[in-house]
DNA sequence: TTGGTAAAGTGGTCTTACCATTGATGAGAA
DNA sequence: TTCTCATCAATGGTAAGACCACTTTACCAA
């Protein structure tokens, strides 16, 4: 009855496994668009029908989605599993932010530790490049660029940890707090000395990973998030104050939290 | 988000639906063999690739099974299909187990740390009860009861940490590895001294939380998972050895040679 | 009967071609 | 200048035919 594994290996299965592996390991991230079927087939050394069968397998698993004339994309199903339940919760219950940052503290310090332990030359090169852009955009005043560079930097650390769960979890958390990061950054932006502190924290983490000092990296990362945490608490307090001042005026329009796009 | 129905109907989807209908209605019964792809394609009025895509869809749903050179058959079991993408990944990519345990090590040691810090009397009472159960079932030889008690104990610790994300993540991970835990436990079961080590490890964690010693609890928890990790590696190695012994018999090199015409 | 071998049938893969849809580009109008 | 809309290249979907690898069956010889 055990139809176990026939000795024959279908090429399309091999290809599907390869794609799945790339998605799992993060070289194909959620939202990424695959090369066109024609190009990709050449790149993988198989014919287009074979590649199509492989894509079809992953599509029926929900990992890929194709749009006629548009392209084939990696879905966020793996991350949605983590993120979806929390997305609206976070808007409705601000006290979750504290738990979230605590979780992030654990996750990122561990990621930094493992990254310092396992980062390859390729990882370090990528980190170097990302740190350079991060450092440069911090000089500018472009808030969005800062957020993007910050997220990319931390994500690269998570991937250098070479643990797929840490990678996906970090990506999920990043997406989750993306909308909320701007708050604290905006708050920090008006305070140059704190702004500089962030830069030096990133520098410390970066160097610790480069020089393969896991404990230093972990502690620096922990301190970094702790700093963000404090800043956010201050920001919230400030917002609170501002709101309570506004609340003294009557006739407030109905507050409705916009869930964003 | 508007991804729902692109309004375009792919022929392969139509065909797949038609086949599925025939199977459900009984005109195609379990064990039946489909006509050959060439004949069937003509009969359905579509091309062979289209029919193949339809068959592939149903194959991945578990309704059909193809044998190279043999034919395509209707299977008896429908929907032995995992809905959790991570669950499926775990089966297909064994290297995930290591990452999973590493993640769990981080998560549970942090949970133990916070639990030792924040556990209320209610939490501790519940932990006491669960530990008592755990200790008693370890005396028996009921494997399932052991697993359940173990999961409940660790889950209670996670909830005593009073961080909703940690609680949720722990529950998710527990569910994910529930099916795979039995392997390592089975392996441990035949080794009484290791079995006792597990008991003492649980005791240490329990006591550290009771006495509010975060660092002790975290380290004990970390050691505990490390122990499980080693055990599982040994178990895998054992399986590996058994498999490699079996592998000496068949001879299927099957290197796919490129014809390079 | 038994064993092996050859032939036919079937799924797997490749090639080529064309169609349908999409998305971006650029021209033209307000 | 800005906006609208038609156009077109890129891309996924479908089709047809061919060849290969494997399985099954039938036949033949011992």
Coordinates of C-alpha atoms (C1' of nucleotides) in Angstrom, one line a residue:
Chain A
X1 CA 0.0 0.0 0.0
X2 CA 2.9 2.2 0.6
X3 CA 3.4 3.9 -2.7
X4 CA 6.4 5.4 -1.1
X5 CA 8.9 7.0 -3.6
X6 CA 9.3 5.6 -7.0
X7 CA 12.9 5.5 -8.1
X8 CA 12.0 7.9 -10.9
X9 CA 12.5 11.6 -10.1
X10 CA 10.5 14.0 -12.2
X11 CA 12.3 17.0 -13.3
X12 CA 9.4 19.2 -12.5
X13 CA 9.5 18.0 -8.9
X14 CA 13.1 18.8 -8.7
X15 CA 12.5 22.3 -10.0
X16 CA 9.5 22.8 -7.7
X17 CA 11.7 21.7 -4.8
X18 CA 14.4 24.1 -5.8
X19 CA 12.0 27.0 -6.0
X20 CA 10.5 26.0 -2.7
X21 CA 13.9 26.0 -1.2
X22 CA 14.7 29.4 -2.5
X23 CA 11.4 30.8 -1.1
X24 CA 12.1 29.1 2.2
X25 CA 15.7 30.4 2.4
X26 CA 14.6 33.9 1.5
X27 CA 16.4 34.4 -1.8
X28 CA 12.8 34.6 -3.2
X29 CA 10.9 36.9 -0.8
X30 CA 7.2 37.5 -0.6
X31 CA 6.1 39.9 -3.3
X32 CA 9.1 39.2 -5.5
X33 CA 8.4 38.6 -9.2
X34 CA 9.9 35.6 -10.8
X35 CA 11.8 36.0 -14.1
X36 CA 9.6 35.4 -17.2
X37 CA 8.9 31.7 -17.8
X38 CA 11.1 31.8 -20.9
X39 CA 14.1 33.3 -19.3
X40 CA 13.7 31.3 -16.1
X41 CA 13.5 28.1 -17.9
X42 CA 16.8 28.8 -19.6
X43 CA 18.3 29.8 -16.3
X44 CA 17.2 26.6 -14.7
X45 CA 18.2 24.5 -17.7
X46 CA 14.8 23.0 -18.2
X47 CA 12.1 23.5 -20.8
X48 CA 9.2 25.9 -20.4
X49 CA 6.5 23.2 -19.9
X50 CA 8.6 21.6 -17.2
X51 CA 9.0 24.9 -15.4
X52 CA 5.3 25.6 -15.8
X53 CA 4.5 22.3 -14.2
X54 CA 6.8 23.2 -11.3
X55 CA 5.1 26.6 -11.0
X56 CA 1.7 25.0 -11.1
X57 CA 2.6 22.7 -8.2
X58 CA 3.7 25.6 -6.0
X59 CA 0.7 27.6 -7.2
X60 CA -1.6 24.9 -6.0
X61 CA 0.3 25.0 -2.7
X62 CA -0.4 28.7 -2.5
X63 CA 3.3 29.7 -2.6
X64 CA 3.1 31.3 -6.0
X65 CA 0.5 33.2 -8.0
X66 CA 0.5 34.0 -11.7
X67 CA -1.2 36.8 -13.5
X68 CA -1.9 36.4 -17.2
X69 CA 0.3 39.0 -18.9
X70 CA 1.6 40.3 -15.7
X71 CA 4.0 37.7 -14.3
X72 CA 4.4 35.2 -11.5
X73 CA 4.8 36.4 -8.0
X74 CA 5.8 34.9 -4.6
X75 CA 2.8 35.1 -2.2
X76 CA 3.1 36.1 1.4
X77 CA 1.4 33.0 2.6
X78 CA 4.2 31.9 4.8
X79 CA 4.4 35.2 6.5
X80 CA 0.7 35.8 6.5
X81 CA 0.5 32.9 8.8
X82 CA 2.3 35.0 11.4
X83 CA 1.2 38.5 10.5
X84 CA -2.5 38.4 9.7
X85 CA -3.8 37.6 13.2
X86 CA -1.8 40.5 14.7
X87 CA -2.3 43.2 12.1
X88 CA -5.6 44.6 13.3
X89 CA -4.9 43.7 16.9
X90 CA -2.0 46.0 16.9
X91 CA -4.1 49.0 15.9
X92 CA -6.8 48.2 18.4
X93 CA -4.6 47.5 21.4
X94 CA -1.7 49.8 21.6
X95 CA -0.4 48.0 24.7
X96 CA 0.6 45.2 22.3
X97 CA 3.4 47.5 21.1
X98 CA 5.3 46.8 24.3
X99 CA 5.0 43.0 23.8
X100 CA 6.0 43.4 20.2
X101 CA 9.2 45.3 21.0
X102 CA 10.0 42.8 23.7
X103 CA 9.6 40.0 21.2
X104 CA 11.6 41.9 18.6
X105 CA 14.4 42.4 21.2
X106 CA 14.7 38.7 21.7
X107 CA 14.5 38.0 18.0
X108 CA 17.0 40.5 16.8
X109 CA 19.5 40.0 19.5
X110 CA 19.5 36.3 18.7
X111 CA 19.7 37.1 15.0
X112 CA 22.7 39.3 15.6
X113 CA 24.3 36.6 17.7
X114 CA 23.9 34.0 15.0
X115 CA 24.9 36.4 12.3
X116 CA 28.2 37.2 14.0
X117 CA 28.7 33.5 14.3
X118 CA 27.8 32.4 10.8
X119 CA 28.0 35.4 8.4
X120 CA 29.7 34.5 5.2
X121 CA 31.8 36.9 3.1
X122 CA 28.8 37.4 0.9
X123 CA 26.6 38.3 3.9
X124 CA 29.2 40.7 5.1
X125 CA 29.5 42.4 1.8
X126 CA 25.8 42.9 1.7
X127 CA 25.8 44.2 5.2
X128 CA 28.6 46.6 4.3
X129 CA 26.6 48.0 1.4
X130 CA 23.4 48.3 3.4
X131 CA 25.2 50.0 6.3
X132 CA 26.8 52.5 3.9
X133 CA 23.4 53.5 2.5
X134 CA 21.9 53.5 6.0
X135 CA 24.6 55.9 7.2
X136 CA 24.2 58.1 4.2
X137 CA 20.4 58.5 4.3
X138 CA 20.7 59.3 8.0
X139 CA 22.6 62.3 6.9
X140 CA 19.7 63.3 4.7
X141 CA 16.3 64.1 6.0
X142 CA 14.3 61.7 4.0
X143 CA 12.2 59.8 6.5
X144 CA 11.0 57.1 4.2
X145 CA 14.5 56.4 2.9
X146 CA 15.6 56.1 6.5
X147 CA 12.9 53.5 7.3
X148 CA 13.6 51.5 4.2
X149 CA 17.3 51.4 4.9
X150 CA 16.8 50.5 8.5
X151 CA 14.5 47.7 7.7
X152 CA 16.8 46.4 5.0
X153 CA 19.7 46.5 7.4
X154 CA 18.0 44.5 10.1
X155 CA 16.6 42.1 7.6
X156 CA 20.0 41.4 6.2
X157 CA 21.3 40.6 9.7
X158 CA 18.4 38.2 10.1
X159 CA 19.3 36.5 6.9
X160 CA 22.9 36.3 7.8
X161 CA 21.8 34.3 10.8
X162 CA 21.1 31.4 8.4
X163 CA 18.0 30.3 10.1
X164 CA 14.9 30.3 7.9
X165 CA 12.5 30.8 10.8
X166 CA 14.4 33.8 12.1
X167 CA 14.5 35.2 8.6
X168 CA 10.8 34.9 7.9
X169 CA 9.8 36.0 11.4
X170 CA 11.9 39.1 11.2
X171 CA 10.4 39.9 7.8
X172 CA 6.9 39.4 9.3
X173 CA 7.6 41.6 12.2
X174 CA 9.2 44.3 10.0
X175 CA 6.1 44.4 7.9
X176 CA 3.9 44.4 11.0
X177 CA 5.6 47.4 12.6
X178 CA 6.5 49.2 9.4
X179 CA 3.6 51.6 9.9
X180 CA 4.5 52.1 13.5
X181 CA 8.2 52.7 13.1
X182 CA 7.6 56.1 11.5
X183 CA 6.1 57.3 14.8
X184 CA 9.2 56.8 16.8
X185 CA 11.5 57.9 14.0
X186 CA 9.6 61.1 13.6
X187 CA 10.0 61.6 17.3
X188 CA 13.7 60.9 17.2
X189 CA 14.2 63.1 14.2
X190 CA 13.6 66.2 16.2
X191 CA 16.3 65.2 18.6
X192 CA 19.7 65.2 16.9
X193 CA 21.7 63.7 19.8
X194 CA 19.4 60.7 19.9
X195 CA 19.5 60.5 16.1
X196 CA 23.3 60.1 16.4
X197 CA 22.9 57.5 19.1
X198 CA 21.0 55.4 16.6
X199 CA 23.8 55.7 14.1
X200 CA 26.4 54.6 16.6
X201 CA 24.3 51.7 17.7
X202 CA 24.0 50.5 14.2
X203 CA 27.7 50.9 13.8
X204 CA 28.4 48.8 16.9
X205 CA 26.2 46.0 15.7
X206 CA 27.6 46.1 12.2
X207 CA 31.2 45.9 13.4
X208 CA 30.5 43.1 15.9
X209 CA 29.1 41.0 13.2
X210 CA 31.9 41.8 10.8
X211 CA 34.4 40.8 13.4
X212 CA 32.5 37.7 14.4
X213 CA 31.8 38.6 18.0
X214 CA 28.5 37.1 18.8
X215 CA 28.1 38.2 22.4
X216 CA 28.9 41.8 21.5
X217 CA 26.5 41.8 18.6
X218 CA 23.7 40.3 20.7
X219 CA 24.1 42.8 23.5
X220 CA 24.4 45.8 21.1
X221 CA 21.3 44.6 19.3
X222 CA 19.5 44.3 22.6
X223 CA 20.5 47.7 23.7
X224 CA 19.5 49.1 20.3
X225 CA 15.9 47.8 20.6
X226 CA 15.8 48.9 24.2
X227 CA 16.7 52.4 23.1
X228 CA 14.0 52.3 20.5
X229 CA 11.6 51.0 23.1
X230 CA 12.3 53.9 25.4
X231 CA 12.0 56.4 22.6
X232 CA 8.7 55.0 21.5
X233 CA 7.4 55.2 25.1
X234 CA 8.4 58.8 25.2
X235 CA 6.8 59.4 21.9
X236 CA 3.6 57.7 23.0
X237 CA 3.6 59.8 26.1
X238 CA 4.0 62.9 24.1
X239 CA 1.2 61.9 21.8
X240 CA -0.9 61.1 24.8
X241 CA -0.3 64.5 26.2
X242 CA -1.2 66.2 23.0
X243 CA -4.3 64.1 22.7
X244 CA -5.4 64.8 26.2
X245 CA -5.0 68.5 25.4
X246 CA -7.2 68.1 22.3
X247 CA -9.7 66.1 24.2
X248 CA -10.6 69.2 26.2
X249 CA -12.2 70.6 23.1
X250 CA -15.6 69.2 22.3
X251 CA -16.9 68.1 18.9
X252 CA -14.2 65.7 17.9
X253 CA -14.9 63.8 14.7
X254 CA -15.2 60.1 15.0
X255 CA -11.8 58.6 15.3
X256 CA -11.4 55.7 13.0
X257 CA -8.1 53.9 12.8
X258 CA -7.2 53.6 9.2
X259 CA -5.8 50.1 8.5
X260 CA -3.8 51.4 5.6
X261 CA -3.5 49.9 2.2
Chain B
X1 CA -6.0 42.1 -2.1
X2 CA -8.2 42.3 -5.2
X3 CA -6.5 39.1 -6.3
X4 CA -9.6 37.1 -5.7
X5 CA -11.2 36.4 -9.2
X6 CA -9.3 37.8 -12.2
X7 CA -12.5 37.1 -14.3
X8 CA -10.3 35.1 -16.7
X9 CA -11.1 31.4 -16.7
X10 CA -8.2 29.2 -17.6
X11 CA -9.1 26.1 -19.6
X12 CA -7.0 23.9 -17.4
X13 CA -9.1 25.0 -14.5
X14 CA -12.3 24.2 -16.3
X15 CA -11.0 20.8 -17.2
X16 CA -9.8 20.2 -13.6
X17 CA -13.2 21.1 -12.4
X18 CA -14.8 18.7 -14.9
X19 CA -12.6 15.8 -13.8
X20 CA -13.2 16.6 -10.1
X21 CA -16.9 16.6 -10.8
X22 CA -16.7 13.2 -12.4
X23 CA -14.7 11.8 -9.5
X24 CA -17.1 13.2 -6.9
X25 CA -20.2 12.0 -8.9
X26 CA -18.7 8.6 -9.1
X27 CA -18.4 8.2 -12.8
X28 CA -14.7 8.0 -12.0
X29 CA -14.2 5.7 -9.0
X30 CA -11.2 5.2 -6.8
X31 CA -8.7 2.9 -8.5
X32 CA -10.1 3.6 -12.0
X33 CA -7.6 4.3 -14.7
X34 CA -8.0 7.4 -16.8
X35 CA -7.7 7.1 -20.6
X36 CA -4.3 7.9 -22.0
X37 CA -3.5 11.6 -22.0
X38 CA -3.5 11.6 -25.8
X39 CA -6.9 10.0 -26.1
X40 CA -8.4 11.9 -23.2
X41 CA -7.2 15.2 -24.5
X42 CA -9.1 14.5 -27.8
X43 CA -12.1 13.4 -25.9
X44 CA -12.2 16.5 -23.8
X45 CA -11.4 18.7 -26.8
X46 CA -8.3 20.3 -25.3
X47 CA -4.6 20.0 -26.0
X48 CA -2.4 17.5 -24.1
X49 CA -0.5 20.2 -22.1
X50 CA -3.8 21.7 -20.9
X51 CA -5.1 18.3 -19.8
X52 CA -1.7 17.6 -18.1
X53 CA -2.0 20.8 -16.2
X54 CA -5.5 19.8 -15.1
X55 CA -4.3 16.4 -14.0
X56 CA -1.4 18.0 -12.2
X57 CA -3.8 20.2 -10.2
X58 CA -5.8 17.2 -9.1
X59 CA -2.6 15.3 -8.4
X60 CA -1.4 17.9 -6.0
X61 CA -4.9 17.8 -4.4
X62 CA -4.4 14.1 -3.9
X63 CA -7.3 13.0 -6.2
X64 CA -5.1 11.5 -8.9
X65 CA -1.8 9.7 -9.1
X66 CA 0.3 9.1 -12.2
X67 CA 2.8 6.4 -12.8
X68 CA 5.4 6.9 -15.6
X69 CA 4.5 4.4 -18.3
X70 CA 1.7 3.0 -16.3
X71 CA -1.2 5.4 -16.5
X72 CA -3.1 7.9 -14.3
X73 CA -5.3 6.6 -11.6
X74 CA -8.0 7.9 -9.3
X75 CA -6.8 7.6 -5.7
X76 CA -9.0 6.6 -2.8
X77 CA -8.0 9.2 -0.4
X78 CA -9.0 12.8 -1.1
X79 CA -7.5 15.7 0.8
X80 CA -4.8 14.2 2.8
X81 CA -3.5 17.6 2.3
X82 CA -1.9 19.9 4.8
X83 CA -3.4 23.4 5.1
X84 CA -0.5 24.8 7.1
X85 CA 2.3 25.7 4.6
X86 CA 4.9 25.5 7.4
X87 CA 3.8 22.0 8.3
X88 CA 4.2 20.9 4.7
X89 CA 7.6 22.6 4.5
X90 CA 8.7 20.8 7.6
X91 CA 8.1 17.4 6.0
X92 CA 9.7 18.3 2.7
X93 CA 12.8 20.0 4.1
X94 CA 14.4 18.2 7.0
X95 CA 17.0 20.8 7.5
X96 CA 14.2 22.9 8.9
X97 CA 14.1 20.8 12.0
X98 CA 17.4 22.2 13.2
X99 CA 16.3 25.8 12.5
X100 CA 13.1 25.1 14.3
X101 CA 14.8 23.8 17.4
X102 CA 17.2 26.7 17.4
X103 CA 14.2 29.0 17.2
X104 CA 12.4 27.2 19.9
X105 CA 15.5 27.4 22.1
X106 CA 15.5 31.1 21.8
X107 CA 11.8 31.4 22.4
X108 CA 11.5 29.1 25.4
X109 CA 14.5 30.4 27.2
X110 CA 13.1 33.9 26.9
X111 CA 9.7 32.7 28.0
X112 CA 11.2 31.0 31.0
X113 CA 13.2 34.1 31.8
X114 CA 10.1 36.3 31.7
X115 CA 8.0 33.8 33.5
X116 CA 10.4 33.7 36.4
X117 CA 10.2 37.4 36.4
X118 CA 6.5 37.9 36.1
X119 CA 4.7 34.8 37.1
X120 CA 1.8 35.5 39.4
X121 CA 0.5 33.2 42.1
X122 CA -2.2 31.9 39.8
X123 CA 0.4 31.1 37.1
X124 CA 2.5 29.3 39.6
X125 CA -0.4 27.3 40.9
X126 CA -1.2 26.2 37.4
X127 CA 2.5 25.3 36.8
X128 CA 2.5 23.3 40.0
X129 CA -0.5 21.2 38.8
X130 CA 0.9 20.7 35.3
X131 CA 4.3 19.7 36.7
X132 CA 2.7 17.2 38.9
X133 CA 0.8 15.7 36.0
X134 CA 4.0 15.7 33.9
X135 CA 5.9 14.0 36.6
X136 CA 3.3 11.3 37.1
X137 CA 2.8 10.5 33.4
X138 CA 6.6 10.2 33.0
X139 CA 6.4 7.3 35.4
X140 CA 3.9 5.6 33.2
X141 CA 4.8 4.6 29.7
X142 CA 2.0 6.3 27.9
X143 CA 3.7 8.2 25.1
X144 CA 0.8 10.4 24.1
X145 CA 0.1 11.4 27.6
X146 CA 3.8 12.4 28.0
X147 CA 3.7 14.6 24.9
X148 CA 0.4 16.2 25.9
X149 CA 1.7 16.9 29.4
X150 CA 5.0 18.2 28.0
X151 CA 3.3 20.6 25.6
X152 CA 0.9 21.8 28.3
X153 CA 3.8 22.5 30.7
X154 CA 5.8 24.5 28.2
X155 CA 2.7 26.3 27.0
X156 CA 1.9 27.3 30.6
X157 CA 5.4 28.7 31.0
X158 CA 5.0 30.7 27.8
X159 CA 1.7 32.2 29.1
X160 CA 3.3 33.0 32.5
X161 CA 5.7 35.2 30.5
X162 CA 2.7 37.6 30.0
X163 CA 3.7 38.5 26.5
X164 CA 0.9 37.7 24.0
X165 CA 3.3 37.2 21.1
X166 CA 5.4 34.7 23.0
X167 CA 2.3 32.9 24.0
X168 CA 1.0 32.8 20.5
X169 CA 4.3 31.8 18.9
X170 CA 4.9 29.1 21.4
X171 CA 1.4 27.6 20.7
X172 CA 2.1 27.8 17.0
X173 CA 5.5 26.1 17.3
X174 CA 4.1 23.4 19.6
X175 CA 1.4 22.6 17.1
X176 CA 4.0 22.5 14.3
X177 CA 6.4 20.1 16.0
X178 CA 3.7 18.0 17.7
X179 CA 3.9 15.4 15.0
X180 CA 7.6 15.3 15.0
X181 CA 8.2 15.3 18.7
X182 CA 7.2 11.6 18.9
X183 CA 10.3 10.7 17.0
X184 CA 12.7 12.0 19.5
X185 CA 10.6 10.9 22.5
X186 CA 10.4 7.4 21.1
X187 CA 14.2 7.5 20.8
X188 CA 14.5 8.7 24.4
X189 CA 12.1 6.2 25.7
X190 CA 14.4 3.3 25.2
X191 CA 17.1 5.1 27.2
X192 CA 16.0 5.3 30.9
X193 CA 18.9 7.5 32.1
X194 CA 18.1 10.1 29.4
X195 CA 14.5 9.9 30.3
X196 CA 15.3 10.7 33.8
X197 CA 17.5 13.6 32.7
X198 CA 14.4 15.1 31.0
X199 CA 12.5 14.9 34.3
X200 CA 15.3 16.7 36.2
X201 CA 15.5 19.4 33.6
X202 CA 11.8 20.1 33.9
X203 CA 12.2 20.2 37.6
X204 CA 15.0 22.7 37.4
X205 CA 13.0 25.0 35.1
X206 CA 9.9 24.7 37.3
X207 CA 11.7 25.5 40.5
X208 CA 13.6 28.4 39.0
X209 CA 10.3 30.0 37.9
X210 CA 8.7 29.3 41.3
X211 CA 11.6 31.0 43.0
X212 CA 11.7 33.9 40.5
X213 CA 15.2 33.3 39.3
X214 CA 15.1 34.5 35.7
X215 CA 18.6 33.7 34.7
X216 CA 18.5 30.2 36.1
X217 CA 15.2 29.5 34.4
X218 CA 16.5 30.8 31.1
X219 CA 19.6 28.7 31.2
X220 CA 17.8 25.6 32.3
X221 CA 15.3 26.0 29.5
X222 CA 18.1 26.5 27.0
X223 CA 19.9 23.4 28.3
X224 CA 16.7 21.5 28.1
X225 CA 16.1 22.3 24.4
X226 CA 19.8 21.7 23.7
X227 CA 19.4 18.3 25.2
X228 CA 16.3 17.6 23.1
X229 CA 18.3 18.8 20.1
X230 CA 21.1 16.4 20.7
X231 CA 18.7 13.6 21.2
X232 CA 16.9 14.3 18.0
X233 CA 20.2 14.5 16.1
X234 CA 21.1 11.1 17.5
X235 CA 17.7 9.8 16.5
X236 CA 18.2 11.1 13.0
X237 CA 21.6 9.7 12.8
X238 CA 20.3 6.3 13.8
X239 CA 17.6 6.5 11.1
X240 CA 20.2 7.6 8.7
X241 CA 22.3 4.6 9.4
X242 CA 19.4 2.3 9.0
X243 CA 18.6 3.9 5.7
X244 CA 22.1 3.8 4.4
X245 CA 22.2 0.1 5.2
X246 CA 19.1 -0.4 3.0
X247 CA 20.5 1.8 0.3
X248 CA 23.2 -0.6 -0.5
X249 CA 20.9 -2.9 -2.3
X250 CA 19.2 -1.1 -5.1
X251 CA 21.1 0.4 -7.9
X252 CA 19.6 3.5 -9.3
X253 CA 22.2 6.0 -10.3
X254 CA 19.9 7.6 -12.7
X255 CA 22.2 10.5 -13.6
X256 CA 20.4 12.6 -16.1
X257 CA 22.8 12.9 -19.0
X258 CA 22.5 15.9 -21.1
X259 CA 22.3 14.8 -24.7
X260 CA 23.6 18.1 -25.9
X261 CA 22.2 17.5 -29.3
Chain C
dT1 C1' 5.4 -24.1 -17.1
dT2 C1' 9.0 -20.8 -16.8
dG3 C1' 12.0 -17.4 -18.2
dG4 C1' 13.4 -13.8 -21.0
dT5 C1' 12.8 -10.6 -24.7
dA6 C1' 10.6 -7.6 -27.9
dA7 C1' 6.9 -4.6 -28.9
dA8 C1' 3.3 -1.6 -27.9
dG9 C1' 1.3 1.8 -24.8
dT10 C1' 1.8 5.6 -21.5
dG11 C1' 3.5 9.4 -18.9
dG12 C1' 7.6 12.9 -19.0
dT13 C1' 10.0 16.3 -21.5
dC14 C1' 11.3 19.3 -25.2
dT15 C1' 10.5 22.4 -29.2
dT16 C1' 8.0 25.7 -31.6
dA17 C1' 4.3 28.5 -32.5
dC18 C1' 0.5 31.4 -31.7
dC19 C1' -3.1 33.7 -28.8
dA20 C1' -4.9 36.7 -24.8
dT21 C1' -3.9 39.8 -21.3
dT22 C1' -1.2 43.2 -19.0
dG23 C1' 1.5 47.3 -18.2
dA24 C1' 4.3 50.9 -19.7
dT25 C1' 5.4 54.2 -23.1
dG26 C1' 4.5 58.0 -25.8
dA27 C1' 1.5 60.9 -28.7
dG28 C1' -2.3 63.9 -28.7
dA29 C1' -5.9 66.7 -26.6
dA30 C1' -7.6 69.8 -22.8
Chain D
dT1 C1' 1.9 71.5 -18.5
dT2 C1' -1.1 67.7 -17.4
dC3 C1' -4.2 64.2 -18.3
dT4 C1' -6.2 60.7 -21.4
dC5 C1' -6.0 57.1 -24.3
dA6 C1' -4.2 54.2 -28.0
dT7 C1' -0.4 51.4 -29.1
dC8 C1' 2.9 47.8 -28.4
dA9 C1' 6.3 44.9 -26.3
dA10 C1' 6.5 41.6 -22.6
dT11 C1' 4.4 37.8 -20.4
dG12 C1' 1.4 33.9 -19.2
dG13 C1' -1.9 30.5 -21.5
dT14 C1' -2.8 27.1 -25.0
dA15 C1' -1.8 24.2 -28.9
dA16 C1' 0.5 20.6 -31.8
dG17 C1' 4.0 17.4 -32.7
dA18 C1' 8.0 14.8 -31.6
dC19 C1' 11.1 12.0 -28.9
dC20 C1' 12.6 9.6 -24.6
dA21 C1' 12.0 6.6 -20.5
dC22 C1' 9.4 3.5 -18.2
dT23 C1' 5.7 -0.1 -17.7
dT24 C1' 2.9 -3.6 -19.3
dT25 C1' 1.8 -7.2 -22.2
dA26 C1' 2.4 -10.7 -25.4
dC27 C1' 5.1 -13.8 -27.5
dC28 C1' 8.6 -17.1 -28.0
dA29 C1' 12.1 -20.4 -26.6
dA30 C1' 14.0 -23.5 -23.1

